[in-house]
XYZ file of C-alpha atoms in Angstrom:
195
model
C 0.086 -0.226 -0.146
C 1.896 3.112 -1.295
C 1.972 5.822 1.448
C 1.667 10.104 0.224
C 3.312 12.195 1.327
C 3.132 15.955 0.754
C 6.404 17.665 0.623
C 6.104 21.584 1.127
C 9.256 23.719 -0.536
C 9.910 27.852 -0.099
C 11.612 28.536 -3.359
C 13.049 31.645 -4.141
C 13.011 32.579 -8.117
C 16.519 35.552 -9.059
C 17.314 36.548 -12.955
C 20.436 36.852 -14.036
C 21.597 39.009 -16.240
C 25.010 39.044 -18.495
C 27.954 41.504 -17.770
C 26.131 44.241 -20.352
C 22.802 43.818 -18.045
C 20.454 41.410 -20.298
C 18.612 38.754 -19.258
C 19.974 35.768 -19.875
C 18.017 33.048 -17.550
C 16.946 32.315 -13.852
C 18.007 31.059 -10.876
C 15.877 28.857 -9.102
C 16.596 28.145 -5.459
C 14.620 25.176 -3.387
C 14.318 24.677 0.388
C 12.634 21.860 1.270
C 10.869 23.030 4.930
C 8.404 20.159 4.710
C 9.571 18.975 8.208
C 9.192 23.192 9.521
C 5.307 22.985 8.108
C 4.347 19.412 9.761
C 5.420 20.964 12.940
C 3.746 23.888 12.246
C 0.862 21.683 11.506
C 1.160 19.823 14.970
C 2.168 22.511 16.952
C -1.280 23.831 15.213
C -3.722 21.380 16.463
C -1.559 20.964 19.811
C -2.950 24.144 20.357
C -7.110 23.396 18.837
C -6.992 20.426 21.530
C -5.673 22.796 23.943
C -8.842 25.405 23.847
C -10.708 22.611 23.400
C -9.837 21.526 26.885
C -9.689 25.070 28.749
C -12.903 25.612 27.371
C -13.971 22.456 28.902
C -12.737 22.738 32.257
C -14.566 26.069 32.461
C -17.879 24.918 31.923
C -17.241 22.355 34.461
C -15.463 24.680 36.861
C -18.839 27.058 35.787
C -21.088 23.894 36.624
C -19.638 22.867 39.690
C -20.429 26.736 41.022
C -24.021 26.613 39.997
C -24.037 23.366 41.907
C -22.534 23.988 44.672
C -24.484 27.856 44.922
C -27.827 27.238 43.674
C -29.560 25.851 46.343
C -33.053 24.655 43.879
C -32.983 21.428 41.125
C -34.657 22.763 38.452
C -32.475 25.982 38.683
C -29.574 24.227 38.732
C -30.086 21.792 35.699
C -31.210 24.032 33.624
C -27.348 27.032 34.424
C -26.155 23.645 33.684
C -27.956 22.487 30.214
C -27.380 26.902 28.927
C -23.748 26.388 30.994
C -22.715 23.669 29.196
C -24.249 24.656 25.507
C -22.032 28.182 25.708
C -19.098 26.717 26.781
C -18.549 23.887 24.896
C -20.721 25.482 21.767
C -22.914 22.361 21.529
C -26.353 22.442 19.265
C -28.251 20.643 22.759
C -27.334 19.576 26.229
C -30.586 17.725 28.105
C -30.592 16.429 31.741
C -32.808 13.794 32.349
C -32.905 12.349 35.978
C -34.249 8.952 35.823
C -38.028 8.287 37.448
C -38.604 6.262 40.928
C -39.365 3.109 39.190
C -36.584 3.174 36.922
C -38.407 2.385 34.229
C -38.647 6.288 32.338
C -36.069 9.141 31.722
C -37.742 11.992 32.017
C -35.853 15.404 30.327
C -35.697 18.038 32.912
C -34.065 20.669 30.820
C -33.152 21.212 28.220
C -30.724 24.676 26.213
C -32.215 23.787 22.665
C -34.876 25.421 21.686
C -36.391 21.482 20.115
C -35.641 20.685 23.998
C -37.502 23.034 25.586
C -40.794 22.688 22.815
C -39.218 18.045 24.677
C -39.952 19.814 28.325
C -43.422 21.688 27.428
C -44.601 18.437 25.937
C -43.157 16.464 29.530
C -40.884 14.225 26.934
C -39.939 10.995 28.099
C -37.213 8.253 27.524
C -38.304 4.444 27.941
C -35.457 2.524 29.942
C -34.255 -0.826 27.143
C -35.666 0.946 24.394
C -33.991 3.080 20.661
C -31.513 6.104 21.479
C -28.110 6.770 23.394
C -29.451 7.791 26.144
C -31.043 4.543 26.577
C -28.507 2.423 25.970
C -26.381 4.693 28.374
C -28.787 4.074 31.167
C -29.686 0.718 30.479
C -25.205 0.438 30.514
C -24.016 3.003 33.008
C -21.585 3.340 30.427
C -20.950 5.924 28.205
C -22.444 5.937 24.728
C -21.276 7.747 22.485
C -22.380 8.334 17.948
C -19.968 9.558 16.468
C -22.435 10.098 12.721
C -26.124 10.037 13.452
C -26.817 8.726 10.280
C -24.579 5.297 10.222
C -24.761 3.750 14.203
C -27.028 1.353 14.293
C -28.453 3.331 18.844
C -28.661 6.611 17.578
C -32.799 7.516 17.332
C -33.148 10.482 15.519
C -35.208 12.682 17.406
C -37.780 14.664 15.581
C -37.511 17.952 17.410
C -33.496 18.222 16.788
C -32.812 17.077 13.099
C -30.048 19.071 13.044
C -28.094 15.911 15.370
C -24.632 15.047 13.341
C -23.345 12.998 16.760
C -24.062 12.885 20.255
C -22.742 11.796 23.868
C -24.794 10.827 26.717
C -23.206 10.120 30.166
C -24.442 8.583 33.342
C -25.312 11.172 36.217
C -24.625 9.366 39.219
C -25.243 10.494 43.062
C -23.131 8.531 46.184
C -22.311 6.135 43.027
C -26.280 5.612 42.265
C -26.485 6.248 38.502
C -30.009 9.016 38.738
C -29.608 10.405 34.855
C -27.584 10.914 32.119
C -26.126 13.934 30.644
C -27.383 13.839 26.545
C -24.916 16.623 24.598
C -25.833 16.806 20.754
C -23.557 18.496 18.094
C -23.974 19.438 14.900
C -20.913 18.302 13.697
C -19.888 14.472 12.703
C -17.089 13.059 15.135
C -17.380 15.851 17.872
C -16.352 14.364 20.676
C -13.887 11.759 21.344
C -13.013 9.324 24.447
C -11.637 12.139 26.699
C -15.084 14.074 26.727
């Protein structure tokens, strides 16, 4: 299997003149700068990862502050979804809490317009049903759909038609699963296992 590598060159062209000043050719000097370009690309990618991590840490700090400063649960959940959406730039952030029978995950807070419509309709998902959120409840583990069109667990929600990727993260209190943090993006492959 052939591997294609791009090479980058810094080209300088200098005209050459005879003794009378009449041009008779050009001197072309090519300096291979492939290594420099590769280092620049690696630096750019590293800076992007650092920027993303910094946004995530800011969001975590703000969420932590919200949790400790707000006493009313609904207000806290609403602040969390707004903060995560603003800091991380995702299309939809929702928080589901499990009902007392562990049969349904009930949407409690959401930042998106579609999420607000879902809240108004008392949106809930059956545990063990279709979708990433249900899979996260059933397994108790994070679930990831990087390509909504080709993921077998992804549920195409009519309230959130622009979702391209989704992550569902279990929320625990004292080790007990109490809900799911659901984050959806307009971009494919928007999440990684690090998220």
